[in-house]
Amino acid sequence: MEFLQKLQISTHNEGISTGSKWLAGHGVVINSYSPVDGALIAAVSTANKEDYDQVVTKAQEAFEQWRLWPAPKRGEVVRQIGQALRAYKEELGKLVSYEMGKSLQEGMGEVQEMIDICDFAVGLSRQLHGLTMHSERPGHRMYEQYHPLGVVGIITAFNFPVAVWSWNSMLAWICGDVCVWKPSEKTPLCAIACQHIITSIFEANGVPEGVSCLVSGGREVGEWISKDERIPLVSATGSTRMGKAVAVNVAQRLGRSLLELGGNNAIIVTKNADLQIAVPAAVFGAVGTAGQRCTTTRRLIIHEEIFDVFTNKLLHAYQQLKIGNPLNPENHVGPLIDKDAVQQYLHAIEECKNQGGVFLTDTGVLDGEAYSSGCYVKPCIAKVAHHYPIVHKETFAPILYLIPYKTLEEAITIQNSVPQGLSSAIMTTDLREAELFLSHAGSDCGIANVNIGTSGAEIGGAFGGEKETGGGRESGSDAWKNYMRRQTNTINYTNQLPLAQGIKFDIS
């Protein structure tokens, strides 16, 4: 395919890079198969421990130089990366769609998120502010400033194979850090394409080799990163199970971890909801990326007075969904990432049925020539009780659970009853209902929306969640502080040295 050639993706690719230099990997070879048609796209060489150590050493060397660049100069490099991403938006968006399986519109949208975070980071490069304060001692000045942290390890998941890396790397770079990226072994080509795109920008600006490093591989690479004392911050996106393992490894060496883990997101639909808004928000939130977003809508908590009306409208909308090749912009839903994901989908459906759930739509795997990869499934809806164990689990698939409620307080309790705490939403035209949902007694999630769905986030706001979602914050607001170390400074500009609590110490 032409877009693969433009992104310098061949039938065999090295998956280890320190920037312009691509290293021969001595690990296993990963084959990347497209869930769209089951075709083998390309093979990728991965790292062994010696390869990994070589990359981190180069990153350490690069940090010694990169941290001395003025932040606005680093921002200028990121600005040029944003321009390059604009030029490659179509090609990279198609690769994301083809290798991961999300719709072409979503693939393009993911690249746009990368462009947006570049723009955000450029402005931020001139605003890495500290804080001044008054000292209790005369003739003293106190302030706080932020310094670059060092090597940042970035572990990303398959469902957003490029955007989440950019959320971390663009901010880390303008802060003066260097990055070592371990992409998902299910989408290695997207990472390789990104590295190719930025290489020419780095070379043209004399950026030190090692500021952007790529280490492809399996679970072992993530373990090396999480246990590596040379890496002060590990940003990991993925399952809660994976995040807990990373958190333990990083904590044992007293490092920092930034975790973006699972979600089990709900929309509360009150009897005062505008259904013209609520229905499309629920549908897009539930079936976008074939239910493989951490912000996917997995539960609809619907007031009992409108439960049947809303459900009928939802079912009508589901009948209009087009499932198929995501590179065809007319299709709404693409495939799951692989056949393991399909089995998880089927297993969750059986669990739901066994626990008492009633499915209101067909379920199962689609067959036929158009679905030859075996990864296309039917988005489905089930009426459940909120105490069913399956409802409290995150299944990365387009399964939507409907739960009736009587009072808003009950609905909020139901929403907050799951272990995860990423995204949430309420659909209402009642100001009091909206404000209660956003109050201390409301949603316990990191994201709480009114009259928009749970999926999607603007880069200007910090993204992340609570409880088993990990507590991390990426992207906008003051998330940049994660990538820097804070230092308090006190300057005495007198010829006296006042000691604490009036202690006298005479050396004359």
Coordinates of C-alpha atoms in Angstrom, one line a residue:
M1 CA 0.0 0.0 0.0
E2 CA 1.3 3.4 -0.9
F3 CA 0.8 4.9 2.6
L4 CA 3.2 2.3 4.0
Q5 CA 5.9 3.2 1.5
K6 CA 5.6 6.9 2.4
L7 CA 6.0 6.1 6.1
Q8 CA 9.1 3.9 5.2
I9 CA 7.4 0.7 6.3
S10 CA 8.8 -2.3 4.5
T11 CA 8.3 -6.0 4.8
H12 CA 10.9 -6.1 7.5
N13 CA 11.7 -3.3 9.9
E14 CA 14.1 -2.7 12.8
G15 CA 12.2 -1.9 15.9
I16 CA 15.0 -0.3 17.9
S17 CA 16.1 3.3 17.4
T18 CA 17.9 6.1 19.2
G19 CA 16.7 8.7 16.6
S20 CA 18.3 8.7 13.2
K21 CA 20.1 5.4 14.0
W22 CA 18.2 2.1 13.7
L23 CA 19.8 -0.8 15.5
A24 CA 19.6 -4.4 14.6
G25 CA 17.5 -6.2 17.2
H26 CA 18.6 -9.4 18.8
G27 CA 15.3 -10.4 20.3
V28 CA 12.4 -12.2 18.7
V29 CA 10.7 -11.1 15.5
I30 CA 7.2 -9.7 15.8
N31 CA 4.8 -10.1 12.9
S32 CA 2.2 -7.4 12.6
Y33 CA -1.1 -8.7 11.2
S34 CA -3.9 -6.3 10.3
P35 CA -7.3 -7.1 12.0
V36 CA -8.9 -5.5 9.0
D37 CA -8.2 -8.4 6.6
G38 CA -5.9 -10.7 8.5
A39 CA -2.9 -9.9 6.2
L40 CA 0.7 -9.9 7.4
I41 CA 1.7 -6.2 7.1
A42 CA 5.4 -6.5 8.1
A43 CA 7.8 -8.0 10.5
V44 CA 9.7 -6.1 13.3
S45 CA 13.0 -7.0 15.0
T46 CA 12.8 -6.5 18.8
A47 CA 15.4 -5.9 21.5
N48 CA 17.1 -8.2 23.9
K49 CA 18.4 -6.9 27.2
E50 CA 21.8 -5.8 25.8
D51 CA 20.0 -3.9 23.0
Y52 CA 17.8 -2.2 25.6
D53 CA 20.7 -1.2 27.8
Q54 CA 22.5 0.3 24.8
V55 CA 19.5 2.5 24.0
V56 CA 19.0 3.7 27.6
T57 CA 22.7 4.6 27.8
K58 CA 22.4 6.7 24.7
A59 CA 19.3 8.4 26.2
Q60 CA 21.2 9.3 29.3
E61 CA 24.0 10.8 27.2
A62 CA 21.5 12.8 25.2
F63 CA 19.8 14.2 28.4
E64 CA 23.1 15.8 29.5
Q65 CA 22.9 18.0 26.4
W66 CA 19.1 18.3 25.8
R67 CA 18.4 19.6 29.3
L68 CA 20.6 22.6 28.6
W69 CA 18.6 23.8 25.5
P70 CA 16.3 26.7 26.3
A71 CA 12.8 25.5 26.7
P72 CA 11.5 27.7 23.8
K73 CA 14.1 26.3 21.6
R74 CA 12.9 22.8 22.5
G75 CA 9.4 24.0 21.8
E76 CA 10.5 25.1 18.3
V77 CA 11.5 21.6 17.5
V78 CA 8.1 20.3 18.7
R79 CA 6.4 23.0 16.5
Q80 CA 8.2 21.5 13.5
I81 CA 7.1 18.0 14.5
G82 CA 3.5 19.3 14.5
Q83 CA 4.0 20.6 11.0
A84 CA 5.4 17.2 9.9
L85 CA 2.5 15.4 11.4
R86 CA 0.1 17.7 9.4
A87 CA 2.0 16.7 6.2
Y88 CA 1.7 12.9 7.1
K89 CA -1.7 13.0 8.6
E90 CA -3.4 11.0 5.9
E91 CA -0.7 8.3 5.7
L92 CA -0.3 7.9 9.4
G93 CA -4.1 7.9 10.0
K94 CA -4.5 5.1 7.4
L95 CA -1.7 3.1 9.1
V96 CA -3.4 3.5 12.5
S97 CA -6.7 2.4 11.0
Y98 CA -5.1 -0.6 9.2
E99 CA -2.8 -1.9 11.9
M100 CA -5.1 -1.2 14.9
G101 CA -8.6 -1.5 13.2
K102 CA -10.3 1.7 14.3
S103 CA -12.3 3.6 11.7
L104 CA -10.4 5.9 9.3
Q105 CA -12.1 8.9 10.8
E106 CA -10.8 7.8 14.2
G107 CA -7.3 7.1 12.8
M108 CA -7.2 10.6 11.4
G109 CA -8.6 12.0 14.6
E110 CA -5.8 10.3 16.6
V111 CA -3.2 12.0 14.4
Q112 CA -5.0 15.3 14.9
E113 CA -4.6 14.7 18.7
M114 CA -0.9 14.5 18.1
I115 CA -0.9 17.8 16.2
D116 CA -3.0 19.4 18.9
I117 CA -0.6 18.3 21.7
C118 CA 2.3 19.7 19.7
D119 CA 0.6 23.1 19.5
F120 CA -0.2 22.9 23.2
A121 CA 3.4 22.0 24.1
V122 CA 4.9 24.8 21.9
G123 CA 3.0 27.4 23.9
L124 CA 3.8 25.7 27.2
S125 CA 7.5 25.8 26.4
R126 CA 7.4 29.5 27.3
Q127 CA 5.3 29.0 30.4
L128 CA 7.1 26.4 32.6
H129 CA 6.6 28.7 35.6
G130 CA 7.7 28.5 39.1
L131 CA 6.5 30.3 42.2
T132 CA 7.9 33.1 44.4
M133 CA 7.0 33.6 48.1
H134 CA 8.0 35.8 51.0
S135 CA 10.6 34.5 53.4
E136 CA 10.2 34.8 57.2
R137 CA 13.8 35.9 57.4
P138 CA 14.8 39.5 56.5
G139 CA 17.1 39.9 53.5
H140 CA 16.1 36.5 52.0
R141 CA 14.2 35.6 48.8
M142 CA 12.4 32.3 48.3
Y143 CA 11.1 30.7 45.1
E144 CA 10.4 27.3 43.5
Q145 CA 11.5 26.3 40.1
Y146 CA 11.2 23.1 37.9
H147 CA 14.1 21.2 36.4
P148 CA 14.1 18.4 33.8
L149 CA 13.7 15.0 35.3
G150 CA 15.8 12.8 33.0
V151 CA 14.9 9.7 31.0
V152 CA 11.1 9.1 30.7
G153 CA 9.9 5.6 29.9
I154 CA 6.7 5.5 27.9
I155 CA 4.7 2.2 27.7
T156 CA 1.7 2.5 25.4
A157 CA -1.3 0.3 24.5
F158 CA -2.6 -0.8 21.1
N159 CA -5.8 1.1 21.1
F160 CA -4.2 4.5 20.8
P161 CA -0.9 3.5 19.2
V162 CA 0.4 7.0 18.5
A163 CA -1.6 9.7 20.4
V164 CA -0.8 8.6 23.9
W165 CA 2.9 8.5 23.1
S166 CA 2.7 12.1 21.8
W167 CA 0.8 13.2 25.0
N168 CA 3.8 12.1 27.0
S169 CA 6.7 12.8 24.6
M170 CA 5.9 16.3 23.5
L171 CA 5.5 17.5 27.0
A172 CA 8.5 15.6 28.2
W173 CA 10.6 17.1 25.4
I174 CA 9.7 20.7 26.1
C175 CA 10.4 20.0 29.8
G176 CA 14.0 18.9 28.8
D177 CA 13.5 15.2 29.2
V178 CA 14.4 12.4 26.8
C179 CA 12.1 9.5 26.0
V180 CA 12.3 5.7 25.7
W181 CA 9.2 4.4 24.1
K182 CA 8.0 0.8 24.4
P183 CA 4.9 0.6 22.0
S184 CA 2.4 -2.3 22.1
E185 CA 3.7 -5.4 20.4
K186 CA 0.3 -5.5 18.6
T187 CA 0.9 -2.2 16.8
P188 CA 4.7 -1.8 16.3
L189 CA 4.5 -0.3 12.9
C190 CA 2.7 2.8 14.0
A191 CA 5.6 3.6 16.4
I192 CA 8.2 3.0 13.7
A193 CA 6.4 5.3 11.4
C194 CA 6.4 8.1 14.1
Q195 CA 10.1 7.6 14.6
H196 CA 10.7 8.0 10.9
I197 CA 8.6 11.2 10.7
I198 CA 10.4 13.0 13.5
T199 CA 13.9 11.9 12.6
S200 CA 14.4 14.5 9.8
I201 CA 13.1 17.2 12.2
F202 CA 15.6 16.2 14.8
E203 CA 18.5 16.0 12.4
A204 CA 17.7 19.4 10.9
N205 CA 17.8 21.0 14.3
G206 CA 20.8 19.2 15.7
V207 CA 18.9 17.4 18.4
P208 CA 21.2 15.0 20.2
E209 CA 20.9 11.4 19.2
G210 CA 19.0 9.6 22.0
V211 CA 16.3 12.2 22.8
S212 CA 13.7 10.0 21.1
C213 CA 14.3 6.3 21.6
L214 CA 12.2 3.3 20.5
V215 CA 12.5 -0.2 21.9
S216 CA 10.1 -2.7 20.4
G217 CA 9.4 -5.9 22.2
G218 CA 7.0 -7.8 24.5
R219 CA 6.2 -7.7 28.1
E220 CA 9.9 -8.1 29.1
V221 CA 10.7 -4.7 27.7
G222 CA 8.1 -3.1 29.9
E223 CA 9.5 -4.9 32.9
W224 CA 13.1 -3.7 32.1
I225 CA 11.8 -0.1 32.0
S226 CA 9.8 -0.4 35.2
K227 CA 12.8 -1.8 37.1
D228 CA 15.4 0.5 35.6
E229 CA 16.8 3.0 38.2
R230 CA 18.1 5.1 35.3
I231 CA 14.5 6.0 34.4
P232 CA 13.0 8.2 37.1
L233 CA 9.5 8.3 35.5
V234 CA 7.5 5.5 33.9
S235 CA 4.3 6.5 32.1
A236 CA 2.3 3.3 31.4
T237 CA -1.0 3.0 29.6
G238 CA -2.9 -0.3 29.5
S239 CA -4.8 -2.7 31.7
T240 CA -5.1 -2.4 35.4
R241 CA -3.3 -5.7 35.8
M242 CA -0.4 -4.4 33.9
G243 CA -0.4 -1.1 35.7
K244 CA -0.3 -2.7 39.1
A245 CA 2.8 -4.7 38.1
V246 CA 4.5 -1.5 36.8
A247 CA 3.5 0.4 40.0
V248 CA 5.1 -2.2 42.2
N249 CA 8.3 -2.4 40.3
V250 CA 8.7 1.4 40.1
A251 CA 7.7 1.9 43.8
Q252 CA 10.3 -0.6 44.9
R253 CA 13.0 1.7 43.6
L254 CA 11.2 4.8 44.7
G255 CA 10.7 6.0 41.2
R256 CA 7.6 7.8 39.8
S257 CA 4.8 6.2 37.8
L258 CA 2.1 7.9 35.8
L259 CA -0.6 5.3 35.2
E260 CA -3.5 5.5 32.8
L261 CA -5.3 2.2 33.2
G262 CA -8.8 0.6 32.8
G263 CA -12.1 2.3 32.7
N264 CA -15.7 1.1 33.2
N265 CA -17.5 4.3 32.2
A266 CA -21.2 5.1 32.7
I267 CA -23.6 7.7 31.3
I268 CA -26.5 8.5 33.6
V269 CA -29.6 9.4 31.5
T270 CA -32.1 11.3 33.7
K271 CA -35.8 11.8 32.9
N272 CA -34.8 15.4 32.0
A273 CA -32.4 14.3 29.4
D274 CA -32.5 15.6 25.8
L275 CA -32.7 12.3 24.0
Q276 CA -31.6 13.8 20.7
I277 CA -28.2 14.3 22.4
A278 CA -28.2 11.3 24.7
V279 CA -28.8 8.6 22.1
P280 CA -25.9 9.5 19.7
A281 CA -23.6 10.1 22.7
A282 CA -24.3 6.7 24.0
V283 CA -24.0 4.9 20.7
F284 CA -20.7 6.6 19.7
G285 CA -19.3 6.1 23.2
A286 CA -20.2 2.4 23.2
V287 CA -19.2 1.3 19.7
G288 CA -16.4 3.8 18.8
T289 CA -13.1 2.0 18.3
A290 CA -15.2 -1.2 18.5
G291 CA -15.4 -0.7 22.3
Q292 CA -11.7 -0.7 22.7
R293 CA -11.2 2.7 24.4
C294 CA -10.4 3.2 28.0
T295 CA -13.2 5.8 27.9
T296 CA -15.7 3.6 26.1
T297 CA -19.2 3.8 27.5
R298 CA -19.9 0.4 29.0
R299 CA -22.9 1.2 31.2
L300 CA -26.0 3.2 30.7
I301 CA -27.8 4.1 33.9
I302 CA -31.3 5.1 32.8
H303 CA -34.2 6.6 34.8
E304 CA -37.0 4.0 35.0
E305 CA -39.6 6.5 33.7
I306 CA -37.8 6.8 30.3
F307 CA -36.1 3.4 30.3
D308 CA -38.3 1.8 27.6
V309 CA -38.4 4.9 25.4
F310 CA -34.7 5.4 25.5
T311 CA -33.9 1.7 25.0
N312 CA -36.1 1.6 21.8
K313 CA -34.4 4.6 20.4
L314 CA -31.0 3.0 21.2
L315 CA -31.9 -0.2 19.5
H316 CA -33.1 1.7 16.4
A317 CA -29.7 3.5 16.3
Y318 CA -27.8 0.2 16.6
Q319 CA -29.7 -1.2 13.6
Q320 CA -28.2 1.5 11.5
L321 CA -24.6 0.7 12.4
K322 CA -22.3 -0.3 9.5
I323 CA -19.6 -2.8 10.4
G324 CA -16.7 -3.5 8.1
N325 CA -13.4 -2.4 6.7
P326 CA -12.4 0.7 8.7
L327 CA -10.6 2.2 5.8
N328 CA -14.1 2.7 4.2
P329 CA -15.3 5.9 5.7
E330 CA -18.9 4.7 5.4
N331 CA -18.4 2.1 8.1
H332 CA -18.9 3.0 11.7
V333 CA -17.4 -0.1 13.4
G334 CA -14.2 -1.9 12.6
P335 CA -12.7 -5.1 14.0
L336 CA -11.4 -6.0 17.4
I337 CA -7.6 -6.1 17.6
D338 CA -7.2 -9.8 17.4
K339 CA -8.8 -13.2 18.0
D340 CA -7.9 -13.2 21.7
A341 CA -10.0 -10.1 22.0
V342 CA -12.9 -11.9 20.2
Q343 CA -12.7 -14.7 22.7
Q344 CA -12.9 -12.2 25.6
Y345 CA -16.0 -10.7 24.0
L346 CA -17.6 -14.1 23.7
H347 CA -16.7 -15.0 27.2
A348 CA -18.1 -11.8 28.6
I349 CA -21.4 -12.4 26.8
E350 CA -21.7 -15.9 28.3
E351 CA -20.8 -14.6 31.8
C352 CA -23.5 -11.9 31.4
K353 CA -26.1 -14.5 30.4
N354 CA -25.2 -16.9 33.2
Q355 CA -25.5 -14.1 35.7
G356 CA -29.0 -13.1 34.5
G357 CA -28.4 -10.6 31.8
V358 CA -30.9 -10.4 28.9
F359 CA -29.5 -9.4 25.5
L360 CA -31.7 -7.1 23.5
T361 CA -29.6 -7.4 20.3
D362 CA -27.8 -10.2 18.4
T363 CA -24.4 -11.2 19.6
G364 CA -21.5 -13.1 18.0
V365 CA -18.8 -13.0 15.4
L366 CA -19.5 -11.9 11.9
D367 CA -18.5 -14.3 9.0
G368 CA -18.2 -13.9 5.3
E369 CA -15.6 -12.6 2.9
A370 CA -15.8 -9.1 4.2
Y371 CA -15.0 -10.3 7.7
S372 CA -12.3 -12.8 6.8
S373 CA -9.9 -11.8 9.6
G374 CA -12.4 -13.3 12.1
C375 CA -12.1 -10.2 14.3
Y376 CA -15.4 -8.5 13.5
V377 CA -18.1 -8.8 16.2
K378 CA -21.7 -7.5 16.6
P379 CA -22.0 -4.6 19.0
C380 CA -24.6 -5.7 21.6
I381 CA -26.8 -4.4 24.4
A382 CA -27.9 -6.2 27.5
K383 CA -30.3 -5.3 30.3
V384 CA -28.6 -6.2 33.6
A385 CA -28.6 -5.6 37.3
H386 CA -25.8 -3.4 38.6
H387 CA -24.6 -6.0 41.1
Y388 CA -23.7 -8.6 38.4
P389 CA -19.9 -9.3 38.6
I390 CA -19.5 -9.0 34.8
V391 CA -20.8 -5.4 35.0
H392 CA -17.9 -4.5 37.3
K393 CA -15.3 -5.8 34.9
E394 CA -13.8 -3.9 31.9
T395 CA -14.3 -5.9 28.7
F396 CA -12.5 -4.3 25.8
A397 CA -15.3 -4.9 23.3
P398 CA -18.6 -3.3 22.2
I399 CA -20.8 -4.6 24.9
L400 CA -23.2 -2.1 26.5
Y401 CA -25.1 -2.8 29.8
L402 CA -28.4 -1.0 30.6
I403 CA -29.3 -0.5 34.2
P404 CA -32.6 1.2 35.4
Y405 CA -32.6 3.5 38.4
K406 CA -35.2 5.5 40.6
T407 CA -33.3 8.4 42.1
L408 CA -30.3 10.4 41.0
E409 CA -28.5 9.5 44.3
E410 CA -29.1 5.8 43.5
A411 CA -27.7 6.4 40.0
I412 CA -24.6 8.0 41.2
T413 CA -24.1 5.2 43.7
I414 CA -24.4 2.7 40.9
Q415 CA -22.0 4.6 38.8
N416 CA -19.4 4.8 41.5
S417 CA -19.7 1.2 42.6
V418 CA -17.1 -0.2 40.1
P419 CA -13.4 -0.4 40.8
Q420 CA -12.4 1.8 37.9
G421 CA -12.8 5.6 37.9
L422 CA -11.9 7.1 34.6
S423 CA -14.8 8.9 32.7
S424 CA -18.4 9.6 33.5
A425 CA -21.3 11.6 32.1
I426 CA -24.8 12.7 32.9
M427 CA -27.5 13.6 30.4
T428 CA -29.9 16.2 31.8
T429 CA -31.4 19.6 31.2
D430 CA -31.9 20.1 34.9
L431 CA -29.2 22.4 36.5
R432 CA -29.6 20.8 39.9
E433 CA -29.0 17.3 38.6
A434 CA -25.9 18.5 36.7
E435 CA -24.5 20.3 39.7
L436 CA -25.1 17.3 42.1
F437 CA -23.3 15.0 39.6
L438 CA -20.3 17.4 39.6
S439 CA -20.3 18.0 43.4
H440 CA -18.3 16.2 46.1
A441 CA -21.2 13.8 46.4
G442 CA -21.2 13.1 42.7
S443 CA -19.0 11.3 40.3
D444 CA -15.8 9.8 41.7
C445 CA -14.1 9.7 38.2
G446 CA -11.2 11.8 36.9
I447 CA -13.5 13.0 34.1
A448 CA -17.1 14.1 34.6
N449 CA -19.1 15.5 31.7
V450 CA -22.5 17.0 31.3
N451 CA -24.5 16.5 28.1
I452 CA -21.5 14.9 26.3
G453 CA -20.4 11.3 26.3
T454 CA -17.6 9.6 28.1
S455 CA -15.3 9.1 25.2
G456 CA -13.0 11.7 23.7
A457 CA -11.0 14.4 25.6
E458 CA -9.7 17.8 24.7
I459 CA -5.9 18.0 25.1
G460 CA -6.2 21.3 27.0
G461 CA -7.5 19.4 30.1
A462 CA -5.6 16.9 32.2
F463 CA -6.6 13.3 31.2
G464 CA -6.8 10.5 33.7
G465 CA -8.8 8.8 36.4
E466 CA -9.0 7.5 40.0
K467 CA -9.1 4.2 41.8
E468 CA -8.0 1.3 39.6
T469 CA -7.5 3.7 36.7
G470 CA -4.3 4.6 38.4
G471 CA -4.5 8.3 39.3
G472 CA -2.3 9.6 36.5
R473 CA -2.8 12.8 34.6
E474 CA -1.5 13.4 31.0
S475 CA -1.9 16.0 28.3
G476 CA -3.2 19.4 29.3
S477 CA -3.5 21.7 32.3
D478 CA -0.5 21.3 34.6
A479 CA 0.2 17.7 33.7
W480 CA 3.7 19.0 32.6
K481 CA 4.7 19.0 36.2
N482 CA 4.8 15.1 36.1
Y483 CA 7.8 15.4 33.8
M484 CA 9.9 17.7 36.0
R485 CA 11.4 17.8 39.5
R486 CA 10.5 20.7 41.8
Q487 CA 13.2 22.6 43.7
T488 CA 12.8 25.2 46.5
N489 CA 15.5 27.9 46.5
T490 CA 16.3 30.4 49.2
I491 CA 18.8 33.2 48.6
N492 CA 20.4 35.2 51.4
Y493 CA 21.5 38.6 50.1
T494 CA 22.7 40.0 53.5
N495 CA 25.8 39.7 55.5
Q496 CA 23.9 38.0 58.4
L497 CA 22.9 34.4 58.9
P498 CA 19.7 34.2 61.0
L499 CA 19.3 30.6 62.3
A500 CA 16.1 28.8 63.1
Q501 CA 14.2 29.4 66.3
G502 CA 16.7 32.2 67.2
I503 CA 19.6 29.9 67.8
K504 CA 22.9 31.7 68.3
F505 CA 26.1 30.2 67.0
D506 CA 29.2 32.5 67.5
I507 CA 32.4 31.4 65.8
S508 CA 34.3 34.6 66.4

